[in-house]
CSV table of C-alpha atoms in Angstrom, one decimal:
chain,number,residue,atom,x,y,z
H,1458,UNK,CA,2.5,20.0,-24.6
H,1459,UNK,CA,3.3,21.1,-21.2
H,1460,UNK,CA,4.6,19.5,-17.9
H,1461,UNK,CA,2.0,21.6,-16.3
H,1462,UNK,CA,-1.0,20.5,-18.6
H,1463,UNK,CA,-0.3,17.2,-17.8
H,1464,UNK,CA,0.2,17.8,-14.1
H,1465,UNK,CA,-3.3,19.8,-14.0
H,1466,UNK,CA,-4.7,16.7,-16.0
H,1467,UNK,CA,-3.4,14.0,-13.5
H,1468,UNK,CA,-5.3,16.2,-11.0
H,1469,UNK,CA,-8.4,16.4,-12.2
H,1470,UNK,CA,-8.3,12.5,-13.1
H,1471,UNK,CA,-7.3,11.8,-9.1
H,1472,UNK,CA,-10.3,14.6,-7.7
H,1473,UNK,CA,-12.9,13.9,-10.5
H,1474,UNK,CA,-12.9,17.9,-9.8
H,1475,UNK,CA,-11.7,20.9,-11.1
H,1476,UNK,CA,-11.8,23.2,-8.2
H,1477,UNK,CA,-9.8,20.2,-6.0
H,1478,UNK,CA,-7.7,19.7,-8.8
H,1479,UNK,CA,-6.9,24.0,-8.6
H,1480,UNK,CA,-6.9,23.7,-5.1
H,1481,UNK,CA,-4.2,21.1,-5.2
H,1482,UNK,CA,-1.9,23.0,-8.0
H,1483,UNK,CA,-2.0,26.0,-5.9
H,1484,UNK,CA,-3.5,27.8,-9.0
H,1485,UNK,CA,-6.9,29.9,-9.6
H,1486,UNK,CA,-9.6,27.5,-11.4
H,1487,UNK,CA,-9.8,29.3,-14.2
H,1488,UNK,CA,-5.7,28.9,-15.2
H,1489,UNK,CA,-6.3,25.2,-14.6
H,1490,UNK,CA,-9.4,25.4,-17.3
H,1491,UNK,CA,-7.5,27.5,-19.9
H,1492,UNK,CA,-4.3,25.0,-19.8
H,1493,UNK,CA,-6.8,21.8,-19.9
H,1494,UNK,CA,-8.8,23.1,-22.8
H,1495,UNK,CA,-5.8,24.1,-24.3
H,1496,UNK,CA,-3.8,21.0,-24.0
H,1497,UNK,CA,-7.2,19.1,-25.9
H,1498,UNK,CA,-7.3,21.8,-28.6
H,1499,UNK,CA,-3.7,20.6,-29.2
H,1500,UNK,CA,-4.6,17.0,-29.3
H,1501,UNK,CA,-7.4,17.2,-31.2
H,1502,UNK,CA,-10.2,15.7,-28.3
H,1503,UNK,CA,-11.7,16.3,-24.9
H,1504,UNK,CA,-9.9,14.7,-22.2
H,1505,UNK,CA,-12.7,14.7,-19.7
H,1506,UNK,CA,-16.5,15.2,-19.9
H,1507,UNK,CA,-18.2,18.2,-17.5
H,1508,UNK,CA,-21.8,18.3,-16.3
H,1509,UNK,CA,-23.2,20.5,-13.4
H,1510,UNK,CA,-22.5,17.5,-10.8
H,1511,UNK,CA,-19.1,15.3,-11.7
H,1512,UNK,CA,-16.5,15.7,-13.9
H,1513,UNK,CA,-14.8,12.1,-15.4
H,1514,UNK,CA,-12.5,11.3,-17.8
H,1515,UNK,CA,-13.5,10.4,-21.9
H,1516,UNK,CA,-12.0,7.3,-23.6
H,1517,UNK,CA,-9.3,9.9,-24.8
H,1518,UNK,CA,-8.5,10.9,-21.3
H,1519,UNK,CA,-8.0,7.3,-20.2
H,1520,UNK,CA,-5.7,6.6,-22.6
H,1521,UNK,CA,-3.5,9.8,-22.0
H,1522,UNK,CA,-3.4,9.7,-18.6
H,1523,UNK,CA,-0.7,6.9,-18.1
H,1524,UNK,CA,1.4,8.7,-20.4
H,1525,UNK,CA,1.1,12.1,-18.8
H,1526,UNK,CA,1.4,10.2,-15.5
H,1527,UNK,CA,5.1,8.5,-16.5
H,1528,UNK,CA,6.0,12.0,-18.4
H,1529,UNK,CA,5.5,13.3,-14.9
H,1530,UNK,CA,7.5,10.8,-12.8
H,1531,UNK,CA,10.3,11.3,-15.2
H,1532,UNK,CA,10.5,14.6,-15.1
H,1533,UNK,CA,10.2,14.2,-11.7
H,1534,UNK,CA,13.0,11.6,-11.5
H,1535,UNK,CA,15.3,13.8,-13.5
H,1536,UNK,CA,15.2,16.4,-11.1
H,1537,UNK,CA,16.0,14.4,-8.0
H,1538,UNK,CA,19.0,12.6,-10.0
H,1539,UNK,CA,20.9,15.8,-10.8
H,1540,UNK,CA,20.2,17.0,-7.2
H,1541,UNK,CA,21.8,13.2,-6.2
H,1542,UNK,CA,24.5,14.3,-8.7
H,1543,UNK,CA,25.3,17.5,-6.7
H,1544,UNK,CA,25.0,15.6,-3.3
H,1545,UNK,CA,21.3,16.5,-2.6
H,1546,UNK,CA,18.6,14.4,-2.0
H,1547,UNK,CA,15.2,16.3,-3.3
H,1548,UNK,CA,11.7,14.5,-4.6
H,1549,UNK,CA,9.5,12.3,-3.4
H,1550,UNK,CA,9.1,9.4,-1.5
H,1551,UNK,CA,6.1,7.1,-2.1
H,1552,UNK,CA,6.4,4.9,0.8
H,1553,UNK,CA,3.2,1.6,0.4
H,1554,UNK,CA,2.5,-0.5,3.4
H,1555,UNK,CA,-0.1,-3.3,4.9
H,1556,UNK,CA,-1.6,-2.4,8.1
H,1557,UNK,CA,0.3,-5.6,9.8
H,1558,UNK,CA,3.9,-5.3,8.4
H,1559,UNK,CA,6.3,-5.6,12.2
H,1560,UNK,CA,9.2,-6.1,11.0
H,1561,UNK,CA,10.2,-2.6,9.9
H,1562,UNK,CA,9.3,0.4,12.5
H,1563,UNK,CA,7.7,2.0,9.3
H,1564,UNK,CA,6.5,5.2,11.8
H,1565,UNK,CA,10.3,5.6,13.1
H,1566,UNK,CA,12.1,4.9,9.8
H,1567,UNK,CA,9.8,8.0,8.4
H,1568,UNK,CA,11.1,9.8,10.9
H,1569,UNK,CA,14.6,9.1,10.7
H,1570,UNK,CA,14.5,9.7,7.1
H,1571,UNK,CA,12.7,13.6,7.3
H,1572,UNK,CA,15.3,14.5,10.2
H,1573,UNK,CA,18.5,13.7,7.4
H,1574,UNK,CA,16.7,14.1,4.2
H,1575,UNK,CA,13.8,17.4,5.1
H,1576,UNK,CA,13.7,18.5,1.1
H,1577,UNK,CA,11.9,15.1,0.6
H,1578,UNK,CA,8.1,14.6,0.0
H,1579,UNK,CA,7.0,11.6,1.6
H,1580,UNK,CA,3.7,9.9,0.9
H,1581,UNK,CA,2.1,7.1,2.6
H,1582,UNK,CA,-0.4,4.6,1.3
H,1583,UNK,CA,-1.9,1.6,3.1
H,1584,UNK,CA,-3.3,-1.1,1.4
H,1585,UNK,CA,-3.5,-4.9,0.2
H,1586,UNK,CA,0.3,-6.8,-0.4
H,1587,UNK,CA,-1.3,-7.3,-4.2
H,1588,UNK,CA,-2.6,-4.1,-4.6
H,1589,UNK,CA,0.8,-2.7,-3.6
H,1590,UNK,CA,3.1,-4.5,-6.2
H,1591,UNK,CA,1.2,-3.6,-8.8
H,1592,UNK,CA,1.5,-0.2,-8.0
H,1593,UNK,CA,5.5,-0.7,-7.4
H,1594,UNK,CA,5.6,-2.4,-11.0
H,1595,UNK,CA,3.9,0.7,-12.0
H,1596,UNK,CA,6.0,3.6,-10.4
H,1597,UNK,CA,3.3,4.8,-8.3
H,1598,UNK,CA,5.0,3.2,-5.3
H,1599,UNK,CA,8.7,4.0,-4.7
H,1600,UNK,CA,8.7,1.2,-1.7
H,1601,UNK,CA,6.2,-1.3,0.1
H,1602,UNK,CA,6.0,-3.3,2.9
H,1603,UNK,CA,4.1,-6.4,2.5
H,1604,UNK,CA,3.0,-9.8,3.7
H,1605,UNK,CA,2.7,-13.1,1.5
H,1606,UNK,CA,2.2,-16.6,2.6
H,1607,UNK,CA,5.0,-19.0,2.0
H,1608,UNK,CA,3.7,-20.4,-1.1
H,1609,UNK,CA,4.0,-17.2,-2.7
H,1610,UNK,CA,7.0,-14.2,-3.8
H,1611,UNK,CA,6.4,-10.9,-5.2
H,1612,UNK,CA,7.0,-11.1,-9.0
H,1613,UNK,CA,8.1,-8.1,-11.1
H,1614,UNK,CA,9.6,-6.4,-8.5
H,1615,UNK,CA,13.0,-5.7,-7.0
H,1616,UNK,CA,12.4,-8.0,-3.4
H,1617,UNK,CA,14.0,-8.4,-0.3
H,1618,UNK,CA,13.0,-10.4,2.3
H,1619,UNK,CA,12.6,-9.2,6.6
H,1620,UNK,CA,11.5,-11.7,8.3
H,1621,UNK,CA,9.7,-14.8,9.1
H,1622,UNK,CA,7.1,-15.0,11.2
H,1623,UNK,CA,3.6,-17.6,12.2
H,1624,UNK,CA,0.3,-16.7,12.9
H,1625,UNK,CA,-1.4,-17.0,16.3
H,1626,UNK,CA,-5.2,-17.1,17.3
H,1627,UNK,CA,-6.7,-13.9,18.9
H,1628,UNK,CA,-9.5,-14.4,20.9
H,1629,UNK,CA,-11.7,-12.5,23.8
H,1630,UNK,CA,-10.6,-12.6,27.1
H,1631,UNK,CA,-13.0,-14.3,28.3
H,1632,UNK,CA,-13.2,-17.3,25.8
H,1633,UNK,CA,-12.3,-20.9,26.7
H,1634,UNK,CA,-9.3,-20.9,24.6
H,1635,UNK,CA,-7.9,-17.7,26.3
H,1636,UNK,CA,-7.1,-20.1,29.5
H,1637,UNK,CA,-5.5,-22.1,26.8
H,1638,UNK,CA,-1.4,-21.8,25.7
H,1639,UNK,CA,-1.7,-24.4,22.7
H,1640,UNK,CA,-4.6,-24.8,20.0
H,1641,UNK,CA,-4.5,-26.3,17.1
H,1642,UNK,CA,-6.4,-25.9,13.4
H,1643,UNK,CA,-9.1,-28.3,14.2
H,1644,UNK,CA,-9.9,-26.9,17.5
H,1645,UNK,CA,-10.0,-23.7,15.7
H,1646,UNK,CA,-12.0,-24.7,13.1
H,1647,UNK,CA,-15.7,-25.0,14.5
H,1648,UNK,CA,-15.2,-21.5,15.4
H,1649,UNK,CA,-16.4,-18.1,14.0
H,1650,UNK,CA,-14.1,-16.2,12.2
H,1651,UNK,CA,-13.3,-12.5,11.0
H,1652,UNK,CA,-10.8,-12.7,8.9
H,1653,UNK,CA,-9.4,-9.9,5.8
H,1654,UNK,CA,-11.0,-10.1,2.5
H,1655,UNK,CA,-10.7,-13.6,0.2
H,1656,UNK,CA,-8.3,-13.5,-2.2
H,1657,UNK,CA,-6.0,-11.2,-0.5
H,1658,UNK,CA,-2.7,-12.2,0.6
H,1659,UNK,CA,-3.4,-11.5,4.3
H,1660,UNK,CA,-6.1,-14.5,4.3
H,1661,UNK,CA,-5.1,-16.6,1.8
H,1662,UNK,CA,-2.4,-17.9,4.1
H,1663,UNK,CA,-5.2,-18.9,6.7
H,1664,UNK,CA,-7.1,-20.2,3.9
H,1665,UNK,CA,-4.7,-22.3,2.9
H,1666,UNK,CA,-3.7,-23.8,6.1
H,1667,UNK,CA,-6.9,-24.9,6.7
H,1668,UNK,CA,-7.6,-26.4,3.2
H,1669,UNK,CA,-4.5,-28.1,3.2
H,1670,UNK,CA,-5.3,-29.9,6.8
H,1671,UNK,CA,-8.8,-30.7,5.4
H,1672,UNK,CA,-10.4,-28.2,7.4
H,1673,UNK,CA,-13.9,-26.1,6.8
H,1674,UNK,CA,-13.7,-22.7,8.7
H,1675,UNK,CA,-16.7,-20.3,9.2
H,1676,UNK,CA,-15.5,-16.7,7.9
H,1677,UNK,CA,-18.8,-15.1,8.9
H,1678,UNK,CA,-16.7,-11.3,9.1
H,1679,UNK,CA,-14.8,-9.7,6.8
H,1680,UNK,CA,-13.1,-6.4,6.9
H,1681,UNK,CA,-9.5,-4.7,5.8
H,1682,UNK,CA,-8.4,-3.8,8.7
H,1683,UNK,CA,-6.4,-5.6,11.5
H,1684,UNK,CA,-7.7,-2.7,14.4
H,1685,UNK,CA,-11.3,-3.8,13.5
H,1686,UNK,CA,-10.4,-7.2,13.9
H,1687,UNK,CA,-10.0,-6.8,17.3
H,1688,UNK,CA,-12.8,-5.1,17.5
H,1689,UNK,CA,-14.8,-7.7,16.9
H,1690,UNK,CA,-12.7,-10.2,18.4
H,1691,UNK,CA,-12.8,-8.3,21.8
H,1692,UNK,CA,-16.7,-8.7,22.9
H,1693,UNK,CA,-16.4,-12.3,21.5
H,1694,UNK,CA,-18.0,-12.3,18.2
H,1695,UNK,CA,-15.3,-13.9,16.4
H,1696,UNK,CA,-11.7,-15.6,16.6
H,1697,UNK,CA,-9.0,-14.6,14.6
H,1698,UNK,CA,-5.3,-15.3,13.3
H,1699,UNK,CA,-2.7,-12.6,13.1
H,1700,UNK,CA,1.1,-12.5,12.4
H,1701,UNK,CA,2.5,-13.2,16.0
H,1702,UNK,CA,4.8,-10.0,15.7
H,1703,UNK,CA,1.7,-7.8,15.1
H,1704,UNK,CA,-0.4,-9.0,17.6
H,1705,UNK,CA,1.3,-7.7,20.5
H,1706,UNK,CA,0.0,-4.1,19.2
H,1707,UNK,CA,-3.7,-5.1,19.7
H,1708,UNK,CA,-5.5,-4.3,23.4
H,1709,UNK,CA,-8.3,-5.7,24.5
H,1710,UNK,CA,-7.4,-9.6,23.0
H,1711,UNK,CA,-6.0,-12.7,24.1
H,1712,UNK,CA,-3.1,-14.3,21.7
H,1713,UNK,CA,-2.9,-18.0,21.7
H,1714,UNK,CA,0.2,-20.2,20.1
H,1715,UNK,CA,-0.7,-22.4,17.0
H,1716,UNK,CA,0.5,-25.4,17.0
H,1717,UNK,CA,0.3,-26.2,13.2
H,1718,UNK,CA,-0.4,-22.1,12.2
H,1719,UNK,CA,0.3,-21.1,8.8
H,1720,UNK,CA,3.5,-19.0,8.3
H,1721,UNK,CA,3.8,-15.5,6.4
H,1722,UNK,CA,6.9,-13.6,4.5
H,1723,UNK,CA,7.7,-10.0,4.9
H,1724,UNK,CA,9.1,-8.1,2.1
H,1725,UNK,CA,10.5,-5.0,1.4
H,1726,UNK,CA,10.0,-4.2,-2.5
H,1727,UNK,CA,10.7,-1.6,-5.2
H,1728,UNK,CA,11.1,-1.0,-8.9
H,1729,UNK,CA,13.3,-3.5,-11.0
H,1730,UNK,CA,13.7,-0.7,-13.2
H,1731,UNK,CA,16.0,0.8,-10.1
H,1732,UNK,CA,15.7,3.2,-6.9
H,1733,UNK,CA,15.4,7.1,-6.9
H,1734,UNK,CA,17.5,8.4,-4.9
H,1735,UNK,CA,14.9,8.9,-2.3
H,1736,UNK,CA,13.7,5.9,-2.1
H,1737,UNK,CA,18.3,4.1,-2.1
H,1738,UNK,CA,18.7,6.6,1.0
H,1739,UNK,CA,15.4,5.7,2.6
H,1740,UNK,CA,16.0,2.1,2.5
H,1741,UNK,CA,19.9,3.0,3.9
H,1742,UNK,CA,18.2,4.3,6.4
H,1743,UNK,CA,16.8,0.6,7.0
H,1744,UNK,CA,20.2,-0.6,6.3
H,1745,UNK,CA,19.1,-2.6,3.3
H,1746,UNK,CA,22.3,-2.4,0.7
H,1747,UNK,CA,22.4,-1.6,-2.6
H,1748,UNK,CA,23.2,-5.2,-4.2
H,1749,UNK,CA,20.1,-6.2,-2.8
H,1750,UNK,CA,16.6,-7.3,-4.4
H,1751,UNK,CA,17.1,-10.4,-6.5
């Protein structure tokens, strides 16, 4: 069994395609077959099942894909620790974010990073704060931003805290709160809302706040992204609350203070199991220190 095999199996898995997959190896098709059908011959069963419109993986396939996928990353880590060992810093950086995080220049940090370390890979994902530690406690994620209401701490993670910060209500411009510089929950509440999914960590704060100050709200929009928030809280078909450091970024809105607005943590997070290189001189870059992420 092969690094290769297993890196031409993890694409196919992540395309559901064999020409993508090809196309992302930088090989012909037909190599990528040959090592595929080979590897199963080897194993003894067929990693994915073909017809003429999808390809997708078999039982078998599901099972050996997280194995081929932490073979990989090993391998991968190996490489880029004996390149640390010689003073280079090589790899990848798998850099996880949500859409809101403003205590970090995430865009500026990236670039900081390329300009001193160019022989590293950096990939970007955006997503949910949930979504993103799992995918820390499972090595696809070297670091993530993230967002969690006070009631709550990333667990099985290396964590450190940013920053602090409350929400405040975004509304049109021309709504009667926009005249307004205080509001409260209550006030708020016999309002429309758009808010992020439920059960993610981005509304559960709101949620909370509300339920805990025996409060109904109307959450008649919901979407995963803050730029469509305003969207929809621009022409006035909704209110919304947003972390107070973010909102600044949106046009077209009008922030009001909270008076009794729920709060939110920022975190930086990455594997207990330790940093790559990579990802140790990317968060130097933030000046975050090694001792760091009890």
């Amino acid at each position: 069994m092969e690094l290769q095999q297993m890196r031409y199996v993890v694409a196919v898995a992540e395309t559901n395609s064999f020409t993508r997959a090809a196309e992302r190896c930088l090989v012909v098709q037909s190599a990528l077959s040959h090592q595929i059908a080979r590897l199963e011959r080897e194993l003894g069963a067929r990693l994915f099942e073909r017809t003429s419109r999808r390809v997708r993986l078999t039982p078998a396939g599901a099972a050996f894909l997280p194995g081929a996928r932490q073979c990989l990353d090993a391998a991968e880590r190996a490489a880029a620790e004996v390149a640390a060992a010689i003073g280079e810093i090589r790899g990848r950086l798998a850099v996880g974010l949500i859409p809101t995080v403003a205590a970090v220049d995430i865009p500026g940090a990236l670039c900081d990073f390329r300009r001193q370390y160019p022989q590293v890979r950096i990939d970007l994902r955006v997503g949910a704060s949930d979504d993103l530690i799992e995918q820390v406690r499972e090595g696809a994620i070297d670091v993530a931003f993230l967002g969690l209401p006070t009631t709550a701490r990333p667990q099985g993670v290396a964590v450190h805290e940013l920053a602090r910060d409350r929400l405040v209500a975004v509304v049109a411009p021309d709504h009667p709160l926009a005249a307004e510089t205080l509001v409260d929950l209550r006030r708020l509440s016999s309002e429309v809302f758009v808010d992020l999914p439920a059960g993610t960590a981005g509304r559960i704060q709101s949620d909370q706040a509300f339920a805990a100050a025996g409060l109904d709200r109307d959450v008649a929009f919901e979407v995963t992204s803050a730029d469509y928030i305003a969207r929809l809280v621009g022409p006035g078909l909704a209110v919304a609350m947003l972390p107070a450091a973010y909102a600044p970024q949106l046009t077209g809105v009008v922030t009001v203070q909270v008076t009794d607005a729920p709060a939110r943590v920022e975190y930086v997070i990455w594997s207990r199991a330790g940093r790559t290189p990579a990802s140790t001189a990317f968060l130097t870059v933030l000046g975050i220190p090694a001792h760091t992420g009890d």
